[in-house]
Amino acid sequence: MSSFYNQKIVAITGATSGIGKALAIILLQQGAKVAICGRNADKLNNFKAEANHPNLLCIQADISKEADCKHFIDEIIQQFGALDVLINNAGISMRALFEEVDLNVIRQSMDINFWGTVYCSKFALPYIIQSKGSIVGISSVAGYKGLPCRTGYSSSKFAMQGFLESLRIELLHRQVNVLWISPGFVASNIRNVALNAEGKAQKETPLNEKGLMSAEACAHGILQAIEKRKRSLIMTFQGKLTVWMNKFFPSFVDRQVYKHFANEPDSPLK
């Protein structure tokens, strides 16, 4: 077990399920002080009771709201006095043709995936600079390649990565690391709560969740990348191949991506 995270103070957004929850559990096991936020008070309370750990701080916050993000960071500093790592993990997906989607679905994708990252990073930055720590964005291959029926999701992840890359260069000589990570398909509930054309949770995932990378395995990969201060990480072979081929054969990749998503159960492309 690595001792890197022992006594480190780590903030994670959207950590009541999936990758965020797995990250929090592993970090607590490794001796970190962990602050998490989420919109659902019941889920936060359940996780707090389940973890039953003195180094866990749970704050109710909607990261699409600037004031909530400020409150989250302020509470961390008040409780722990510093901040070493910010993991911008909270996110929402969507699945609908652009011609059919309610524009609020696009807006909500941007508010959570992009603006939530911007707000939390802004308020955390002075403390991250002080600790020479890391700002992390949990992105997606959709941040490298536009995906059909995910216009809002891809847009928000492209924006997140552009923001983080700009920030990385600004901080190049400040000993702060900024990285973005594309986990690929991970067994979690993000697809179940993805928004449909009307902005309601689709409830049924279009993927066979069996055989996907576990949230725990993904969390370990993320934590290793942070420890090694990597620039970026694409966690699956399929993701790496898609990004590489898109640089050289974009039209071919367009057709393959269309075919892939058209073959999903109940695909909006059909």
C-alpha positions as a LaTeX table, in Angstrom:
\begin{tabular}{lrrr}
\hline
Residue & $x$ (\AA) & $y$ (\AA) & $z$ (\AA) \\
\hline
Met1 & 0.00 & 0.00 & 0.00 \\
Ser2 & 1.35 & 3.41 & $-0.98$ \\
Ser3 & 1.98 & 5.92 & 1.80 \\
Phe4 & 1.64 & 8.86 & $-0.61$ \\
Tyr5 & $-1.92$ & 9.71 & 0.48 \\
Asn6 & $-1.32$ & 9.31 & 4.22 \\
Gln7 & $-2.46$ & 12.58 & 5.86 \\
Lys8 & $-3.14$ & 14.15 & 2.45 \\
Ile9 & $-6.34$ & 16.24 & 2.30 \\
Val10 & $-8.43$ & 15.30 & $-0.73$ \\
Ala11 & $-11.69$ & 16.81 & $-1.96$ \\
Ile12 & $-13.96$ & 14.78 & $-4.26$ \\
Thr13 & $-17.12$ & 16.07 & $-5.91$ \\
Gly14 & $-19.99$ & 13.71 & $-6.63$ \\
Ala15 & $-18.74$ & 10.98 & $-4.33$ \\
Thr16 & $-21.89$ & 9.24 & $-3.07$ \\
Ser17 & $-21.69$ & 6.50 & $-5.73$ \\
Gly18 & $-19.56$ & 5.03 & $-8.48$ \\
Ile19 & $-15.99$ & 6.18 & $-9.05$ \\
Gly20 & $-16.21$ & 9.02 & $-6.50$ \\
Lys21 & $-17.33$ & 6.73 & $-3.70$ \\
Ala22 & $-14.64$ & 4.17 & $-4.57$ \\
Leu23 & $-12.01$ & 6.92 & $-4.50$ \\
Ala24 & $-13.16$ & 8.11 & $-1.08$ \\
Ile25 & $-13.11$ & 4.61 & 0.42 \\
Ile26 & $-9.63$ & 3.79 & $-0.89$ \\
Leu27 & $-8.24$ & 7.15 & 0.22 \\
Leu28 & $-9.60$ & 6.71 & 3.74 \\
Gln29 & $-8.00$ & 3.27 & 3.84 \\
Gln30 & $-4.68$ & 4.88 & 2.83 \\
Gly31 & $-4.81$ & 7.41 & 5.65 \\
Ala32 & $-6.07$ & 10.47 & 3.78 \\
Lys33 & $-8.45$ & 13.08 & 5.11 \\
Val34 & $-11.33$ & 13.09 & 2.64 \\
Ala35 & $-14.03$ & 15.67 & 1.95 \\
Ile36 & $-16.87$ & 14.73 & $-0.36$ \\
Cys37 & $-19.92$ & 16.55 & $-1.65$ \\
Gly38 & $-23.16$ & 15.54 & $-3.27$ \\
Arg39 & $-26.63$ & 16.91 & $-3.89$ \\
Asn40 & $-28.53$ & 14.15 & $-2.10$ \\
Ala41 & $-28.45$ & 14.52 & 1.69 \\
Asp42 & $-29.75$ & 10.97 & 2.29 \\
Lys43 & $-26.97$ & 9.43 & 0.19 \\
Leu44 & $-24.38$ & 11.55 & 1.98 \\
Asn45 & $-25.70$ & 10.50 & 5.37 \\
Asn46 & $-25.81$ & 6.84 & 4.34 \\
Phe47 & $-22.20$ & 6.97 & 3.15 \\
Lys48 & $-21.11$ & 8.75 & 6.32 \\
Ala49 & $-22.75$ & 6.05 & 8.45 \\
Glu50 & $-21.35$ & 3.28 & 6.24 \\
Ala51 & $-17.79$ & 4.63 & 6.32 \\
Asn52 & $-17.94$ & 5.64 & 10.01 \\
His53 & $-14.57$ & 7.35 & 9.74 \\
Pro54 & $-13.29$ & 10.40 & 11.66 \\
Asn55 & $-11.38$ & 11.67 & 8.62 \\
Leu56 & $-14.46$ & 11.86 & 6.37 \\
Leu57 & $-16.21$ & 15.19 & 5.86 \\
Cys58 & $-19.54$ & 15.15 & 3.99 \\
Ile59 & $-21.00$ & 18.38 & 2.63 \\
Gln60 & $-24.27$ & 18.78 & 0.78 \\
Ala61 & $-23.61$ & 20.83 & $-2.34$ \\
Asp62 & $-24.89$ & 21.26 & $-5.88$ \\
Ile63 & $-21.73$ & 21.96 & $-7.86$ \\
Ser64 & $-23.66$ & 23.65 & $-10.64$ \\
Lys65 & $-24.06$ & 26.51 & $-8.15$ \\
Glu66 & $-21.08$ & 28.77 & $-7.52$ \\
Ala67 & $-22.06$ & 29.50 & $-3.91$ \\
Asp68 & $-22.31$ & 25.78 & $-3.09$ \\
Cys69 & $-18.81$ & 25.16 & $-4.49$ \\
Lys70 & $-17.39$ & 28.00 & $-2.39$ \\
His71 & $-19.15$ & 26.60 & 0.68 \\
Phe72 & $-17.68$ & 23.15 & 0.00 \\
Ile73 & $-14.10$ & 24.42 & $-0.20$ \\
Asp74 & $-14.59$ & 26.79 & 2.76 \\
Glu75 & $-15.80$ & 23.90 & 4.93 \\
Ile76 & $-12.76$ & 21.81 & 3.98 \\
Ile77 & $-10.37$ & 24.59 & 5.00 \\
Gln78 & $-12.26$ & 25.19 & 8.23 \\
Gln79 & $-12.19$ & 21.47 & 9.09 \\
Phe80 & $-8.76$ & 20.42 & 7.82 \\
Gly81 & $-6.85$ & 23.70 & 7.34 \\
Ala82 & $-5.44$ & 22.86 & 3.90 \\
Leu83 & $-6.12$ & 21.06 & 0.63 \\
Asp84 & $-3.74$ & 18.84 & $-1.36$ \\
Val85 & $-5.87$ & 17.33 & $-4.11$ \\
Leu86 & $-9.15$ & 18.35 & $-5.76$ \\
Ile87 & $-10.83$ & 15.62 & $-7.81$ \\
Asn88 & $-13.59$ & 17.07 & $-10.00$ \\
Asn89 & $-15.54$ & 13.85 & $-10.37$ \\
Ala90 & $-19.21$ & 14.90 & $-10.36$ \\
Gly91 & $-20.79$ & 14.53 & $-13.76$ \\
Ile92 & $-23.95$ & 13.86 & $-15.68$ \\
Ser93 & $-24.47$ & 12.25 & $-19.07$ \\
Met94 & $-27.22$ & 12.53 & $-21.65$ \\
Arg95 & $-28.59$ & 10.50 & $-24.58$ \\
Ala96 & $-30.74$ & 12.16 & $-27.22$ \\
Leu97 & $-30.54$ & 13.52 & $-30.74$ \\
Phe98 & $-29.71$ & 17.22 & $-30.77$ \\
Glu99 & $-32.73$ & 17.95 & $-32.99$ \\
Glu100 & $-35.00$ & 16.44 & $-30.34$ \\
Val101 & $-33.30$ & 17.45 & $-27.09$ \\
Asp102 & $-34.56$ & 20.13 & $-24.73$ \\
Leu103 & $-31.84$ & 22.78 & $-24.54$ \\
Asn104 & $-31.95$ & 22.63 & $-20.74$ \\
Val105 & $-30.33$ & 19.18 & $-21.03$ \\
Ile106 & $-27.31$ & 20.76 & $-22.76$ \\
Arg107 & $-27.30$ & 23.58 & $-20.21$ \\
Gln108 & $-27.41$ & 21.17 & $-17.27$ \\
Ser109 & $-24.55$ & 19.12 & $-18.75$ \\
Met110 & $-22.42$ & 22.25 & $-19.01$ \\
Asp111 & $-23.43$ & 23.54 & $-15.56$ \\
Ile112 & $-22.41$ & 20.33 & $-13.80$ \\
Asn113 & $-19.55$ & 18.92 & $-15.90$ \\
Phe114 & $-17.86$ & 22.16 & $-16.94$ \\
Trp115 & $-18.93$ & 24.95 & $-14.59$ \\
Gly116 & $-18.77$ & 22.68 & $-11.53$ \\
Thr117 & $-15.13$ & 21.99 & $-12.37$ \\
Val118 & $-14.43$ & 25.69 & $-12.93$ \\
Tyr119 & $-16.12$ & 26.80 & $-9.68$ \\
Cys120 & $-14.45$ & 24.21 & $-7.44$ \\
Ser121 & $-11.05$ & 24.72 & $-9.07$ \\
Lys122 & $-11.32$ & 28.49 & $-8.66$ \\
Phe123 & $-12.04$ & 28.35 & $-4.93$ \\
Ala124 & $-9.57$ & 25.52 & $-4.28$ \\
Leu125 & $-6.71$ & 27.04 & $-6.29$ \\
Pro126 & $-5.06$ & 29.22 & $-3.56$ \\
Tyr127 & $-4.81$ & 26.19 & $-1.25$ \\
Ile128 & $-3.63$ & 23.84 & $-4.02$ \\
Ile129 & $-0.90$ & 26.35 & $-4.92$ \\
Gln130 & 0.10 & 26.53 & $-1.27$ \\
Ser131 & 0.36 & 22.73 & $-0.98$ \\
Lys132 & 1.86 & 22.29 & $-4.49$ \\
Gly133 & $-0.88$ & 19.76 & $-5.03$ \\
Ser134 & $-3.08$ & 18.54 & $-7.87$ \\
Ile135 & $-6.30$ & 19.53 & $-9.61$ \\
Val136 & $-7.93$ & 16.59 & $-11.37$ \\
Gly137 & $-10.79$ & 16.35 & $-13.84$ \\
Ile138 & $-12.58$ & 13.05 & $-14.46$ \\
Ser139 & $-13.29$ & 13.41 & $-18.14$ \\
Ser140 & $-14.10$ & 10.93 & $-20.91$ \\
Val141 & $-13.09$ & 9.84 & $-24.39$ \\
Ala142 & $-16.11$ & 12.05 & $-25.24$ \\
Gly143 & $-13.77$ & 14.94 & $-24.38$ \\
Tyr144 & $-11.53$ & 13.91 & $-27.30$ \\
Lys145 & $-14.14$ & 12.67 & $-29.80$ \\
Gly146 & $-17.64$ & 14.04 & $-30.23$ \\
Leu147 & $-20.17$ & 11.26 & $-29.68$ \\
Pro148 & $-23.60$ & 11.11 & $-31.34$ \\
Cys149 & $-26.61$ & 11.60 & $-29.05$ \\
Arg150 & $-24.21$ & 13.02 & $-26.44$ \\
Thr151 & $-23.83$ & 16.57 & $-27.78$ \\
Gly152 & $-24.19$ & 18.11 & $-24.31$ \\
Tyr153 & $-21.93$ & 15.54 & $-22.66$ \\
Ser154 & $-19.17$ & 15.77 & $-25.29$ \\
Ser155 & $-19.34$ & 19.58 & $-25.30$ \\
Ser156 & $-18.95$ & 19.72 & $-21.53$ \\
Lys157 & $-16.00$ & 17.32 & $-21.52$ \\
Phe158 & $-14.25$ & 19.13 & $-24.39$ \\
Ala159 & $-14.74$ & 22.34 & $-22.40$ \\
Met160 & $-13.46$ & 20.75 & $-19.19$ \\
Gln161 & $-10.31$ & 19.49 & $-20.88$ \\
Gly162 & $-9.66$ & 22.83 & $-22.57$ \\
Phe163 & $-10.04$ & 24.60 & $-19.25$ \\
Leu164 & $-7.75$ & 22.17 & $-17.43$ \\
Glu165 & $-5.10$ & 22.29 & $-20.14$ \\
Ser166 & $-5.06$ & 26.09 & $-20.06$ \\
Leu167 & $-4.84$ & 26.02 & $-16.27$ \\
Arg168 & $-2.04$ & 23.46 & $-16.41$ \\
Ile169 & 0.04 & 25.78 & $-18.60$ \\
Glu170 & $-0.68$ & 28.80 & $-16.38$ \\
Leu171 & 0.60 & 26.80 & $-13.40$ \\
Leu172 & 3.54 & 25.22 & $-15.22$ \\
His173 & 6.13 & 26.88 & $-12.96$ \\
Arg174 & 4.10 & 26.84 & $-9.74$ \\
Gln175 & 4.68 & 23.14 & $-8.92$ \\
Val176 & 0.96 & 22.41 & $-9.22$ \\
Asn177 & $-0.12$ & 19.44 & $-11.34$ \\
Val178 & $-3.30$ & 19.54 & $-13.42$ \\
Leu179 & $-4.49$ & 16.35 & $-15.06$ \\
Trp180 & $-7.56$ & 14.91 & $-16.74$ \\
Ile181 & $-8.51$ & 11.27 & $-16.81$ \\
Ser182 & $-10.73$ & 9.33 & $-19.22$ \\
Pro183 & $-11.88$ & 6.15 & $-17.49$ \\
Gly184 & $-13.77$ & 4.57 & $-20.41$ \\
Phe185 & $-16.85$ & 2.48 & $-19.64$ \\
Val186 & $-16.96$ & 1.79 & $-15.89$ \\
Ala187 & $-19.62$ & $-0.13$ & $-13.99$ \\
Ser188 & $-21.54$ & 2.73 & $-12.35$ \\
Asn189 & $-24.95$ & 4.38 & $-12.44$ \\
Ile190 & $-23.97$ & 7.31 & $-14.71$ \\
Arg191 & $-25.79$ & 5.76 & $-17.68$ \\
Asn192 & $-28.89$ & 4.98 & $-15.64$ \\
Val193 & $-29.22$ & 8.62 & $-14.57$ \\
Ala194 & $-28.23$ & 10.02 & $-17.99$ \\
Leu195 & $-30.77$ & 12.55 & $-19.22$ \\
Asn196 & $-33.07$ & 11.81 & $-22.14$ \\
Ala197 & $-34.46$ & 14.34 & $-24.63$ \\
Glu198 & $-36.92$ & 15.70 & $-22.05$ \\
Gly199 & $-34.30$ & 16.00 & $-19.31$ \\
Lys200 & $-35.50$ & 12.96 & $-17.34$ \\
Ala201 & $-33.28$ & 10.09 & $-16.17$ \\
Gln202 & $-33.30$ & 7.34 & $-18.81$ \\
Lys203 & $-33.18$ & 4.72 & $-15.99$ \\
Glu204 & $-32.14$ & 1.85 & $-18.29$ \\
Thr205 & $-28.48$ & 1.66 & $-19.30$ \\
Pro206 & $-27.86$ & 0.90 & $-23.00$ \\
Leu207 & $-24.76$ & $-1.11$ & $-22.05$ \\
Asn208 & $-24.29$ & $-4.57$ & $-20.66$ \\
Glu209 & $-22.66$ & $-3.55$ & $-17.38$ \\
Lys210 & $-21.15$ & $-7.01$ & $-16.83$ \\
Gly211 & $-17.51$ & $-7.19$ & $-17.74$ \\
Leu212 & $-16.92$ & $-3.45$ & $-17.47$ \\
Met213 & $-14.08$ & $-2.05$ & $-15.37$ \\
Ser214 & $-15.11$ & $-1.85$ & $-11.73$ \\
Ala215 & $-15.29$ & 1.51 & $-9.99$ \\
Glu216 & $-12.63$ & 0.26 & $-7.56$ \\
Ala217 & $-10.16$ & $-0.68$ & $-10.32$ \\
Cys218 & $-10.79$ & 2.69 & $-11.97$ \\
Ala219 & $-10.21$ & 4.51 & $-8.66$ \\
His220 & $-6.86$ & 2.77 & $-8.15$ \\
Gly221 & $-5.77$ & 3.84 & $-11.65$ \\
Ile222 & $-6.80$ & 7.45 & $-10.98$ \\
Leu223 & $-4.93$ & 7.59 & $-7.68$ \\
Gln224 & $-1.77$ & 6.18 & $-9.27$ \\
Ala225 & $-1.95$ & 8.82 & $-12.01$ \\
Ile226 & $-2.28$ & 11.60 & $-9.40$ \\
Glu227 & 0.63 & 10.22 & $-7.39$ \\
Lys228 & 2.80 & 10.06 & $-10.53$ \\
Arg229 & 1.68 & 13.60 & $-11.47$ \\
Lys230 & 0.71 & 12.54 & $-14.96$ \\
Arg231 & $-0.62$ & 15.03 & $-17.49$ \\
Ser232 & $-3.50$ & 12.85 & $-18.67$ \\
Leu233 & $-4.62$ & 9.24 & $-18.66$ \\
Ile234 & $-6.89$ & 7.29 & $-20.99$ \\
Met235 & $-7.62$ & 4.10 & $-19.10$ \\
Thr236 & $-8.82$ & 1.67 & $-21.77$ \\
Phe237 & $-7.28$ & 0.26 & $-24.94$ \\
Gln238 & $-10.45$ & 1.09 & $-26.88$ \\
Gly239 & $-10.26$ & 4.69 & $-25.70$ \\
Lys240 & $-6.57$ & 5.03 & $-26.57$ \\
Leu241 & $-7.18$ & 3.51 & $-30.01$ \\
Thr242 & $-10.13$ & 5.82 & $-30.69$ \\
Val243 & $-8.17$ & 8.96 & $-29.77$ \\
Trp244 & $-5.09$ & 7.88 & $-31.76$ \\
Met245 & $-7.02$ & 6.86 & $-34.87$ \\
Asn246 & $-9.12$ & 10.03 & $-34.75$ \\
Lys247 & $-5.94$ & 12.09 & $-35.23$ \\
Phe248 & $-5.10$ & 10.35 & $-38.50$ \\
Phe249 & $-8.35$ & 8.81 & $-39.82$ \\
Pro250 & $-11.16$ & 11.04 & $-38.51$ \\
Ser251 & $-13.70$ & 10.19 & $-41.25$ \\
Phe252 & $-13.22$ & 6.47 & $-40.68$ \\
Val253 & $-13.62$ & 6.93 & $-36.93$ \\
Asp254 & $-16.78$ & 9.00 & $-37.51$ \\
Arg255 & $-18.34$ & 6.06 & $-39.35$ \\
Gln256 & $-17.24$ & 3.52 & $-36.73$ \\
Val257 & $-18.53$ & 5.66 & $-33.87$ \\
Tyr258 & $-21.87$ & 6.11 & $-35.64$ \\
Lys259 & $-22.13$ & 2.36 & $-36.20$ \\
His260 & $-21.25$ & 1.62 & $-32.57$ \\
Phe261 & $-23.87$ & 3.94 & $-31.12$ \\
Ala262 & $-26.51$ & 3.00 & $-33.71$ \\
Asn263 & $-26.22$ & $-0.60$ & $-32.47$ \\
Glu264 & $-27.08$ & 0.33 & $-28.87$ \\
Pro265 & $-30.45$ & $-0.92$ & $-27.59$ \\
Asp266 & $-33.14$ & 1.71 & $-28.32$ \\
Ser267 & $-30.54$ & 3.96 & $-29.98$ \\
Pro268 & $-31.91$ & 7.40 & $-30.91$ \\
Leu269 & $-29.94$ & 7.03 & $-34.18$ \\
Lys270 & $-32.30$ & 4.26 & $-35.40$ \\
\hline
\end{tabular}
